[in-house]
PDB file of C-alpha atoms in Angstrom:
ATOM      1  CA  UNK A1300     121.799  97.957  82.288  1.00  0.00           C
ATOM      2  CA  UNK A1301     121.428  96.113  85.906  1.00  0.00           C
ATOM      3  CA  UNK A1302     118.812  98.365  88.500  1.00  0.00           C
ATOM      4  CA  UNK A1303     119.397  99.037  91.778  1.00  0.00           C
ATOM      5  CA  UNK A1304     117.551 100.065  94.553  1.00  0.00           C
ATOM      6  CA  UNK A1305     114.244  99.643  92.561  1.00  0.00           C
ATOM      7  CA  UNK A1306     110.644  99.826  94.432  1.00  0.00           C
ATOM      8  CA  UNK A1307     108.924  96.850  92.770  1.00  0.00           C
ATOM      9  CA  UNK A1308     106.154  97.704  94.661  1.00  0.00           C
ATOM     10  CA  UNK A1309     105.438 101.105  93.926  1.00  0.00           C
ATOM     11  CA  UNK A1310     102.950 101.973  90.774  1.00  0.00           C
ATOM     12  CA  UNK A1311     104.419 101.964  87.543  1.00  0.00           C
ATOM     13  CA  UNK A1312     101.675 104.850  87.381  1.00  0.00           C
ATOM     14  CA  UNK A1313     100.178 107.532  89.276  1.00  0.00           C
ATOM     15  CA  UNK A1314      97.431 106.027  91.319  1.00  0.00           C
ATOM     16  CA  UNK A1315      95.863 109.716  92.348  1.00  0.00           C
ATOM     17  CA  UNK A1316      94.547 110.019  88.945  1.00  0.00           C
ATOM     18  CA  UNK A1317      91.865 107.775  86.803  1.00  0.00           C
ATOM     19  CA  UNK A1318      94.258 107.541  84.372  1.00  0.00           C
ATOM     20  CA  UNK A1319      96.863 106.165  86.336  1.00  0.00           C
ATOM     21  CA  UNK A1320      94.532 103.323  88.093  1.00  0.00           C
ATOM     22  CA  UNK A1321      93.137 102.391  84.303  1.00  0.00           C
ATOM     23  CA  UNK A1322      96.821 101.773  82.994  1.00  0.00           C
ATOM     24  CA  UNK A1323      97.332  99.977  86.205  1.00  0.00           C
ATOM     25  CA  UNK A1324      94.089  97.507  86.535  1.00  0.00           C
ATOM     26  CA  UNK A1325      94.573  97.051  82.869  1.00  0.00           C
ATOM     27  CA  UNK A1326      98.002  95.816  82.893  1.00  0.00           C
ATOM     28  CA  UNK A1327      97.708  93.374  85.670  1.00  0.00           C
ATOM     29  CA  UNK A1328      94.255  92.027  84.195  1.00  0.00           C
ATOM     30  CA  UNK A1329      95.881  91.863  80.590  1.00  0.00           C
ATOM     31  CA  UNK A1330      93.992  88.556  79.143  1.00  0.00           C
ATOM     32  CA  UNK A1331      97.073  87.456  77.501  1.00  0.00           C
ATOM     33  CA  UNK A1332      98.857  86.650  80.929  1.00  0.00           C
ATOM     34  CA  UNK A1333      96.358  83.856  81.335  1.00  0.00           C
ATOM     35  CA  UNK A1334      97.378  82.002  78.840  1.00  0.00           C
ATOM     36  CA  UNK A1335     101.406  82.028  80.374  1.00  0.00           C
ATOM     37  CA  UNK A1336     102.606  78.502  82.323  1.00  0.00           C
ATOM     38  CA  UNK A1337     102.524  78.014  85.564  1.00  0.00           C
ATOM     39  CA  UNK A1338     106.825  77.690  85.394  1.00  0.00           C
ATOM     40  CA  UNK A1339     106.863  81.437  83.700  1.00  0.00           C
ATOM     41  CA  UNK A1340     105.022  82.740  86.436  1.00  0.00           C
ATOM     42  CA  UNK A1341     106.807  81.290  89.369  1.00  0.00           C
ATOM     43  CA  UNK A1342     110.216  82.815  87.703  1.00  0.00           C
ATOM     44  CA  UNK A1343     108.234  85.917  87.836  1.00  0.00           C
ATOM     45  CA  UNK A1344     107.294  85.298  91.852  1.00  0.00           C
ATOM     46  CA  UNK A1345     111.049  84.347  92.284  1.00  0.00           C
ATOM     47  CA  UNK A1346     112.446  87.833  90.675  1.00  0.00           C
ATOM     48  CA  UNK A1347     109.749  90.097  92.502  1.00  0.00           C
ATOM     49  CA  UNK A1348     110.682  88.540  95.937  1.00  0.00           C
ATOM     50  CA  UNK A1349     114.464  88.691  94.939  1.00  0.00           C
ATOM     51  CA  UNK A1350     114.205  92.303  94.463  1.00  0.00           C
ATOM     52  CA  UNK A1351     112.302  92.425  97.628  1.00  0.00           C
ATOM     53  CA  UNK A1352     114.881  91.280  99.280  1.00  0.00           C
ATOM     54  CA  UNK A1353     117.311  94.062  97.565  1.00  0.00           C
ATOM     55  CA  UNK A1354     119.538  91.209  95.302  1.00  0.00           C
ATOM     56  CA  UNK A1355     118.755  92.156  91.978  1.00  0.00           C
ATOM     57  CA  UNK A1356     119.769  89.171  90.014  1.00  0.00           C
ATOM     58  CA  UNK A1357     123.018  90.469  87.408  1.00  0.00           C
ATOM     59  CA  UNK A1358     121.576  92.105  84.105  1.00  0.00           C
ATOM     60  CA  UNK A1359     117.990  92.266  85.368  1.00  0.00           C
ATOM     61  CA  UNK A1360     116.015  95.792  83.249  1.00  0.00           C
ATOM     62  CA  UNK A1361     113.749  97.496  84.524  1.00  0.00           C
ATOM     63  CA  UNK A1362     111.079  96.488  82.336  1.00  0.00           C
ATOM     64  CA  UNK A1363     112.042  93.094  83.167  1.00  0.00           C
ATOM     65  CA  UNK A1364     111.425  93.844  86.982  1.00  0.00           C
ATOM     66  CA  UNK A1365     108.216  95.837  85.644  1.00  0.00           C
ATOM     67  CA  UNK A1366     106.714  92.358  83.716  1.00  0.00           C
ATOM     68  CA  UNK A1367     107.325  90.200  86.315  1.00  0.00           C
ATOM     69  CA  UNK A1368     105.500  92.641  88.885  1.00  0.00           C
ATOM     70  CA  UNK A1369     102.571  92.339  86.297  1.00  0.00           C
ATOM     71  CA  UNK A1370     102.774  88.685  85.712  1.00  0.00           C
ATOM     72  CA  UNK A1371     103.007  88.466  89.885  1.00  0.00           C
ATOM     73  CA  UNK A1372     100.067  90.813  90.082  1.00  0.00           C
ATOM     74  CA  UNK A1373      97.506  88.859  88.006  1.00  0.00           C
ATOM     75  CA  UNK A1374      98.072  85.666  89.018  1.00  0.00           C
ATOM     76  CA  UNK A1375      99.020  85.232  92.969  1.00  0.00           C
ATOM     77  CA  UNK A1376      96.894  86.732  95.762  1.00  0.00           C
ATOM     78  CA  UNK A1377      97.915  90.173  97.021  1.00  0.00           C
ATOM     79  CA  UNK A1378      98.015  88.391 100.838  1.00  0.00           C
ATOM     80  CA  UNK A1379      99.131  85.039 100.881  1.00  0.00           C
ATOM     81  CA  UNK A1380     100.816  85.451  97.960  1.00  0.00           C
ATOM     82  CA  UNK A1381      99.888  81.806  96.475  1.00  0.00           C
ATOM     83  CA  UNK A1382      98.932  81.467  92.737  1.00  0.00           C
ATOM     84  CA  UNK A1383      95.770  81.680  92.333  1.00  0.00           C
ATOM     85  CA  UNK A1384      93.451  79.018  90.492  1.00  0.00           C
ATOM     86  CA  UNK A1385      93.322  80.257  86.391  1.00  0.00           C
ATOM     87  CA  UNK A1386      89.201  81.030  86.303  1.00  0.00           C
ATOM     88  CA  UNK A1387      89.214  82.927  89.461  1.00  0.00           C
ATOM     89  CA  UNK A1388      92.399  85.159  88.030  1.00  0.00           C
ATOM     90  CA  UNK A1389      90.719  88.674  87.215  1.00  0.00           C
ATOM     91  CA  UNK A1390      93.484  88.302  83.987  1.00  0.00           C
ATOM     92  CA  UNK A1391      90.543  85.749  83.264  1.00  0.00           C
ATOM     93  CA  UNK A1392      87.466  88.257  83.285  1.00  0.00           C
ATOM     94  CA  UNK A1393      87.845  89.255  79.496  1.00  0.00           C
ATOM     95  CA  UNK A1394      87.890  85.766  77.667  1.00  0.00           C
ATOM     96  CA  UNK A1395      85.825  83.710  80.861  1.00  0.00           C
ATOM     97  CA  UNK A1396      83.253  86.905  80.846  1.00  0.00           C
ATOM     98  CA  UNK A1397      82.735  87.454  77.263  1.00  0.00           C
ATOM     99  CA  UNK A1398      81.808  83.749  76.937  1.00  0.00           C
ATOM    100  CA  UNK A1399      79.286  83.372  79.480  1.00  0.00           C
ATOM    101  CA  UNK A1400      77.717  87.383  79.133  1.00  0.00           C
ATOM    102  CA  UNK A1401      77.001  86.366  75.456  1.00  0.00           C
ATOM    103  CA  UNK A1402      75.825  82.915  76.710  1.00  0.00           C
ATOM    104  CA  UNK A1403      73.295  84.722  78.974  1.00  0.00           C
ATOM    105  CA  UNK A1404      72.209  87.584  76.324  1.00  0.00           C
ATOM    106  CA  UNK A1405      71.409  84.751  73.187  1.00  0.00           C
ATOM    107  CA  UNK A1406      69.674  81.776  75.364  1.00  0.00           C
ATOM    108  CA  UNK A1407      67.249  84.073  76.873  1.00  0.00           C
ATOM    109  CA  UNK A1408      63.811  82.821  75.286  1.00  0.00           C
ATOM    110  CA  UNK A1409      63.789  79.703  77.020  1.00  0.00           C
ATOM    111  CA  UNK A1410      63.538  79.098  80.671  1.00  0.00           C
ATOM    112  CA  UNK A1411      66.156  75.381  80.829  1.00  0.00           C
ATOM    113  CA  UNK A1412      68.271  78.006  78.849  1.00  0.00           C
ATOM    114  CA  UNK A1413      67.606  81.068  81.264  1.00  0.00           C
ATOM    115  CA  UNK A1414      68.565  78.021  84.372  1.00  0.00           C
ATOM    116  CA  UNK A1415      72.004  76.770  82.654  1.00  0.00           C
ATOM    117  CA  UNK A1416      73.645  80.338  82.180  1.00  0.00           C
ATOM    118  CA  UNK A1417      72.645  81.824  85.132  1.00  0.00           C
ATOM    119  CA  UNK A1418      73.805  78.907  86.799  1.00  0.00           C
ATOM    120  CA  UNK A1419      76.777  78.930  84.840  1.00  0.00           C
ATOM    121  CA  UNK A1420      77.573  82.791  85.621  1.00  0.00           C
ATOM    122  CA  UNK A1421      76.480  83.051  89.337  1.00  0.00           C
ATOM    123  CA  UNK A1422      79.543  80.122  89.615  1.00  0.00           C
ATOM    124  CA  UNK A1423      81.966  81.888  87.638  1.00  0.00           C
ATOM    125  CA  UNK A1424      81.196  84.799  89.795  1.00  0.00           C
ATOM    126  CA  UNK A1425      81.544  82.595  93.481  1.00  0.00           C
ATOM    127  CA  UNK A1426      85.038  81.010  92.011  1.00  0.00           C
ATOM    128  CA  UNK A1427      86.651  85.401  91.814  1.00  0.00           C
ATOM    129  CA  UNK A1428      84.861  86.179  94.871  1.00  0.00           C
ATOM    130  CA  UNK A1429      86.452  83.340  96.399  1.00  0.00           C
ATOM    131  CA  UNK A1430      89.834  83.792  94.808  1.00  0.00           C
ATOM    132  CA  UNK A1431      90.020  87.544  95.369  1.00  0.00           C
ATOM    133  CA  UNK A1432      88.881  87.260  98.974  1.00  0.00           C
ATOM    134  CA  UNK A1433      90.678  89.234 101.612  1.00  0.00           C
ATOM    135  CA  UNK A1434      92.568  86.618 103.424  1.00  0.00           C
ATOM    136  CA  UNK A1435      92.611  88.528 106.382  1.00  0.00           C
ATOM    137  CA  UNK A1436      88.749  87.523 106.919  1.00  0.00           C
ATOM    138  CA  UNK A1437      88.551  83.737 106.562  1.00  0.00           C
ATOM    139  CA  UNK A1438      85.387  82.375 105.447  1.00  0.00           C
ATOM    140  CA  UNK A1439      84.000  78.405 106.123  1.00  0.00           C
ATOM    141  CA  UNK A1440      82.860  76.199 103.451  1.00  0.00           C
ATOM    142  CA  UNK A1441      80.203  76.465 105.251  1.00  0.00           C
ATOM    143  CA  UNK A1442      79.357  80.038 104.099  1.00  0.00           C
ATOM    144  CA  UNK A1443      80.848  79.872 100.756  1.00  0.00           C
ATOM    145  CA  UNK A1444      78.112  77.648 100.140  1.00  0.00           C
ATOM    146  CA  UNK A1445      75.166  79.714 101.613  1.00  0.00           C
ATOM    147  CA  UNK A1446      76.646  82.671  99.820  1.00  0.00           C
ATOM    148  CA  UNK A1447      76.783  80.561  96.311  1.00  0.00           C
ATOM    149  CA  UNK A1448      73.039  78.974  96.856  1.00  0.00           C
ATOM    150  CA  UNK A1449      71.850  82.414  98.221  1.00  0.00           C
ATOM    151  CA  UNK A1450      73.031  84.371  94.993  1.00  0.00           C
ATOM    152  CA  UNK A1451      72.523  81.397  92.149  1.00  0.00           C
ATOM    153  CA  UNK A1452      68.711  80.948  93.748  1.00  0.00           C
ATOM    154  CA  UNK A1453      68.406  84.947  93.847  1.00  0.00           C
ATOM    155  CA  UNK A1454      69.625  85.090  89.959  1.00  0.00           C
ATOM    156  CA  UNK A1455      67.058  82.103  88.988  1.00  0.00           C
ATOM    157  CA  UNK A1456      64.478  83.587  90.819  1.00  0.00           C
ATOM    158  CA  UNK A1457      64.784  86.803  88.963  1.00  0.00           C
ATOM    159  CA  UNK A1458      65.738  86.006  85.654  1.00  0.00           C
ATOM    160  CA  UNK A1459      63.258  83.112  85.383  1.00  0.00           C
ATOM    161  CA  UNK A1460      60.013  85.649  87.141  1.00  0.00           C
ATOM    162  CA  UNK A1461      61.274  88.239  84.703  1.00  0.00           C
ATOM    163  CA  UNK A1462      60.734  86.220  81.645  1.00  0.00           C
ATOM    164  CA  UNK A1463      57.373  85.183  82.552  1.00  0.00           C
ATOM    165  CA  UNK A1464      55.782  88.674  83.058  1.00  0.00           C
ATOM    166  CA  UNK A1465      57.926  90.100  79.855  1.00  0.00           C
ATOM    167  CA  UNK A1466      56.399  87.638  77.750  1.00  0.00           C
ATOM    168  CA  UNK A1467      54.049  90.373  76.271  1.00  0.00           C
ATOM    169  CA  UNK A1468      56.400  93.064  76.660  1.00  0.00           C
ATOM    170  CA  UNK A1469      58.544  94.328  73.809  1.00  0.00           C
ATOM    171  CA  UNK A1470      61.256  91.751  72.616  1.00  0.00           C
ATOM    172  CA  UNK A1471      63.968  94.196  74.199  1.00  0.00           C
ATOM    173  CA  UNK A1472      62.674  94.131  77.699  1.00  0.00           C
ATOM    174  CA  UNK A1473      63.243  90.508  77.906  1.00  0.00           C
ATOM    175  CA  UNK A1474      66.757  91.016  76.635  1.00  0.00           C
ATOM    176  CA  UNK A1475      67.442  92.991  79.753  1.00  0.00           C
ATOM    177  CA  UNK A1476      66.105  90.127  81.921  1.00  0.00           C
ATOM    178  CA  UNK A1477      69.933  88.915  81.940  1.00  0.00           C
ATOM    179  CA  UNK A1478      71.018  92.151  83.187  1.00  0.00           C
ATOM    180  CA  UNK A1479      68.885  92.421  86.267  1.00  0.00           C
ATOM    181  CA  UNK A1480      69.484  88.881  87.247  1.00  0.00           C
ATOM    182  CA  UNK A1481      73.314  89.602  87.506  1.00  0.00           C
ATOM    183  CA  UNK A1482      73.119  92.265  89.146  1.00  0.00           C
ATOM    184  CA  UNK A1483      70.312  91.450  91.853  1.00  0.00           C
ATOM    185  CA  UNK A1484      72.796  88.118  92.405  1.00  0.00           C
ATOM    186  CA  UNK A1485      76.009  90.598  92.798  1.00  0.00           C
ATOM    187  CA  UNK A1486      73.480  92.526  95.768  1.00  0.00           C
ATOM    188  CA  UNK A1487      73.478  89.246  97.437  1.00  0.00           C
ATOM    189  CA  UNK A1488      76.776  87.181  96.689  1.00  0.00           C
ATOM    190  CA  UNK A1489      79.389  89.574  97.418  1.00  0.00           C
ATOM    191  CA  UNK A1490      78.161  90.669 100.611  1.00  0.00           C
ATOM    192  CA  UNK A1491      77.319  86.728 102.027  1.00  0.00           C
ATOM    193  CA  UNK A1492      81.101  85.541 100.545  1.00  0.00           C
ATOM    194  CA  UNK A1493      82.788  88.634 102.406  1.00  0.00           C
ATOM    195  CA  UNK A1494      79.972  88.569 105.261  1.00  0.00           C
ATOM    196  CA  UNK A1495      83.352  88.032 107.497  1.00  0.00           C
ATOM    197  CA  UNK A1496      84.306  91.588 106.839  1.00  0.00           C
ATOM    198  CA  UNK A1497      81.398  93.252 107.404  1.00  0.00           C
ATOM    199  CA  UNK A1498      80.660  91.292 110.944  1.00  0.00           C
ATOM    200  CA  UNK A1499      84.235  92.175 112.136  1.00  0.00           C
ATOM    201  CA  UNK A1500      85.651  94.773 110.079  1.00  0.00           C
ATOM    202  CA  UNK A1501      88.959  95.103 107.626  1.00  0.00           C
ATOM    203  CA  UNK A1502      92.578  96.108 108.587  1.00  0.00           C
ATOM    204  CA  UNK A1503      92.673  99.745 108.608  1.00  0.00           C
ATOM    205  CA  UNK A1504      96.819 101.024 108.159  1.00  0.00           C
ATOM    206  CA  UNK A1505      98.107 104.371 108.119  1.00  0.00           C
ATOM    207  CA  UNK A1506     100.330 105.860 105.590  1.00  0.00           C
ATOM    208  CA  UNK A1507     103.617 103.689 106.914  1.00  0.00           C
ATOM    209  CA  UNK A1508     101.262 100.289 106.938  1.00  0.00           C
ATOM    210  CA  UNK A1509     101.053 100.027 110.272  1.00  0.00           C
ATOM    211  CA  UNK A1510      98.240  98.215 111.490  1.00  0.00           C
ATOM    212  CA  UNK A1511      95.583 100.823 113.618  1.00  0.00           C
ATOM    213  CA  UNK A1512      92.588  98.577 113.726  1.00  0.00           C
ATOM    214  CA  UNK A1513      89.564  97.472 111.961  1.00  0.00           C
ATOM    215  CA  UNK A1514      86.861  99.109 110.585  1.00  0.00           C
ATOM    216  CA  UNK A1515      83.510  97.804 109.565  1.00  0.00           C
ATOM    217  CA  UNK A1516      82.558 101.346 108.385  1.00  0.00           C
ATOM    218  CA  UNK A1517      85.235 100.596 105.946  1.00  0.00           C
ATOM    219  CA  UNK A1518      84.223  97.346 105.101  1.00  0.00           C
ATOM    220  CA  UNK A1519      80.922  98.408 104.368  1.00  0.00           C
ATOM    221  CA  UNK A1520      82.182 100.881 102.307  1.00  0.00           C
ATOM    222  CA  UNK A1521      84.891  98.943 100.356  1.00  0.00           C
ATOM    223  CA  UNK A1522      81.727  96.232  99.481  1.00  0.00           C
ATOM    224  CA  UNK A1523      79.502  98.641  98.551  1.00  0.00           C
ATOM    225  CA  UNK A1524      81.608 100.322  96.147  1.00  0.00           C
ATOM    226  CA  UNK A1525      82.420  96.513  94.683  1.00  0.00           C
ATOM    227  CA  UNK A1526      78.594  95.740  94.447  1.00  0.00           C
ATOM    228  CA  UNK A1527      78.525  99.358  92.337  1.00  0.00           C
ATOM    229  CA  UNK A1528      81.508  98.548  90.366  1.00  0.00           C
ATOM    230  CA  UNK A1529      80.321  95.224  89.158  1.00  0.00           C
ATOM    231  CA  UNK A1530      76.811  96.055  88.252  1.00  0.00           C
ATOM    232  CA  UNK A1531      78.524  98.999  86.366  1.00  0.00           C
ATOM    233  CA  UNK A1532      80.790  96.670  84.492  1.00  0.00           C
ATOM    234  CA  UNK A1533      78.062  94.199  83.052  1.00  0.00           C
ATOM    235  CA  UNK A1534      75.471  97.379  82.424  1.00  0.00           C
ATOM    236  CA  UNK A1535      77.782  98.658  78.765  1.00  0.00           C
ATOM    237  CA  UNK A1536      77.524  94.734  77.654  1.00  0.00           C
ATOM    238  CA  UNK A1537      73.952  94.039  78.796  1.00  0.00           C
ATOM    239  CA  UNK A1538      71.907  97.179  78.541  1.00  0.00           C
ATOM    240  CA  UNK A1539      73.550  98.722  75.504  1.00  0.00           C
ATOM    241  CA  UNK A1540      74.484  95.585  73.488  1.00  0.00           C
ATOM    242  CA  UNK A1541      70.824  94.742  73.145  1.00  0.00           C
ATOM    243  CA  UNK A1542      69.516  98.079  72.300  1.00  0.00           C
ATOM    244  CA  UNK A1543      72.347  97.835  69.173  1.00  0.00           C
ATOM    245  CA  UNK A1544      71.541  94.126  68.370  1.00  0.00           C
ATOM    246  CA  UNK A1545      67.835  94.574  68.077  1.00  0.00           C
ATOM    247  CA  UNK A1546      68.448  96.701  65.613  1.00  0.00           C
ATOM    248  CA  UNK A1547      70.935  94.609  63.522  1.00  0.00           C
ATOM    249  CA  UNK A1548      68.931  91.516  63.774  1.00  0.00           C
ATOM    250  CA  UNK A1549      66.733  93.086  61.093  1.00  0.00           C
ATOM    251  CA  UNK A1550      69.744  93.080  58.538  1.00  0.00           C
ATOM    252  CA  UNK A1551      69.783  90.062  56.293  1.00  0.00           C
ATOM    253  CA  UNK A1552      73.575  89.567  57.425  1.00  0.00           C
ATOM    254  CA  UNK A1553      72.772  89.712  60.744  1.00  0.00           C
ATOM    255  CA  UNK A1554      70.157  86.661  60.069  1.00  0.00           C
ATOM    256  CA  UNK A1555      73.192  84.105  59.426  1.00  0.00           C
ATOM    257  CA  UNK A1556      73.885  83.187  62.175  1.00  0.00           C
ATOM    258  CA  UNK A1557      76.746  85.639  63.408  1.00  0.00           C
ATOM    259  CA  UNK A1558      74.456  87.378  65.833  1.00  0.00           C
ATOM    260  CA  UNK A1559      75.485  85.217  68.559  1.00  0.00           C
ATOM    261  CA  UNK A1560      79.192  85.860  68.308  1.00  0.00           C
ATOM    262  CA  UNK A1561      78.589  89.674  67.858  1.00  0.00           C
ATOM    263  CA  UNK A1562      77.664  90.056  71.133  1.00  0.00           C
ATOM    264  CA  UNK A1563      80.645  89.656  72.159  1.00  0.00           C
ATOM    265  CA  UNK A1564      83.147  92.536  71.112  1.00  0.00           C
ATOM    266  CA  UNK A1565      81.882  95.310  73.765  1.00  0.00           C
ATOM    267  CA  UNK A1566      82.714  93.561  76.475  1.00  0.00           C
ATOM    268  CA  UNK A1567      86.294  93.001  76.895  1.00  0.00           C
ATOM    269  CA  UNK A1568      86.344  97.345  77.102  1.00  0.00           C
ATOM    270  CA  UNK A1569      83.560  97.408  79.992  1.00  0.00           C
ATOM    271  CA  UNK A1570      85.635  94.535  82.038  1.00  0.00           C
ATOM    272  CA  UNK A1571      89.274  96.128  82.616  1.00  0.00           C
ATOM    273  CA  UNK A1572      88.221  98.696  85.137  1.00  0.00           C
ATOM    274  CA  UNK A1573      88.254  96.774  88.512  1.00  0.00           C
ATOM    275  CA  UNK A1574      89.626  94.121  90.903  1.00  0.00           C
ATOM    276  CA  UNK A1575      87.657  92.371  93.615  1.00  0.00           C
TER     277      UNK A1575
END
């Protein structure tokens, strides 16, 4: 049956409780919409902002109206509403992440290796900064540059001192090198690509969206709690995965060669719970 009257903005789940924001965040970052045409996801635009605009097109479901809000949700940007570039899609952070975390956590021993993945991974992080940016708080070239040569430098620096004084440390403290790289680089990079917000503040609305003013108290906050949130994320992939892989590696199976892609499968489960 044909809706009427239907909210396509409101949450498909209760956003008071965990639960609710997990089913939510997990549904608009599902992997598999990444992997949809550009033509399927402008239909999807075109129903949302029909039902917007209260004309429901004849025969439309409900779950219809609720996969298009999904498929408008992980590709085009909550403010301009243009579709965002494919790597810089958080829909991307499973298959683009996995890649690059098990990059970083196998080519650790040598320091051209240490250089390319941190490299690699401090511009994979500057491309969903950039995407995700609030577009209320424009930001130059300019300082998307400082804030990508600031955090790639900051990640080099680290990973690349941290493997020369863990030389003669245990074999598992250098595979935690990786780990404090990222997330010294995600002290630095978020803050210089949303610098904007923090120097003159974030829309604050109340409860009807009405604009009151802006807030760098909140901005603060908000950046702070994405700094957390991302360091959190890579910590299950990069501080447990090695602990569990150290102790494989001494299993003949584990000796063939399939170590490298085993460090893969924990991370699609630590990268569904957030969006920049």
């Amino acid at each position: 049956m044909a809706v009427s009257g239907f909210d396509i903005d409101m949450p498909r789940w209760d956003q008071s409780t965990f639960m609710g924001r997990l089913k939510h965040f997990a549904n608009i970052t599902d992997w598999r919409t990444a992997l949809l045409p550009d033509s399927r996801l402008d239909e999807a635009k075109a129903l949302v902002e029909s039902c917007r605009a209260g004309s429901v097109p004849p025969g439309t479901t409900e779950e219809q109206l609720h996969y298009a809000k999904k498929l408008y949700d992980s590709a085009f940007h909550p403010d301009t509403g243009d579709r965002m570039n494919l790597i810089g899609r958080m829909s991307f952070q499973v298959p683009g992440g996995m890649a690059i975390t098990g990059g970083m956590l196998q080519f650790y021993r040598t320091v051209p290796a240490v250089v390319f993945w941190q490299w690699v991974n401090q511009s994979f992080n500057a491309l969903v900064n950039y995407t995700n940016r609030n577009a209320a708080s424009p930001i130059t070239p300019n300082q998307i540059g400082v804030a990508y040569l600031t955090a790639t430098s900051t990640a080099l620096a680290t990973a690349v001192g941290l493997n020369f004084y863990t030389k003669r440390a245990p074999p598992l403290v250098a595979r935690w090198v990786p780990f404090a790289a990222v997330a010294s680089a995600n002290c630095v990079n978020i803050p210089m690509m949303r610098q904007q917000e923090l120097l003159n503040g974030i829309a604050v609305t109340d409860e009807n969206g009405n604009k009151l003013g802006y807030s760098k108290k909140a901005a603060v906050k908000g950046i702070t709690q994405v700094v957390i949130s991302r360091i959190t994320m890579a910590a299950p992939g990069m501080i447990i995965l090695p602990v569990i892989m150290q102790r494989l590696e001494k299993f003949k199976f584990m000796q063939s060669g399939l170590h490298g892609a085993c460090r893969l499968l924990p991370v699609p489960s630590a990268m569904l719970h957030g969006r920049v």
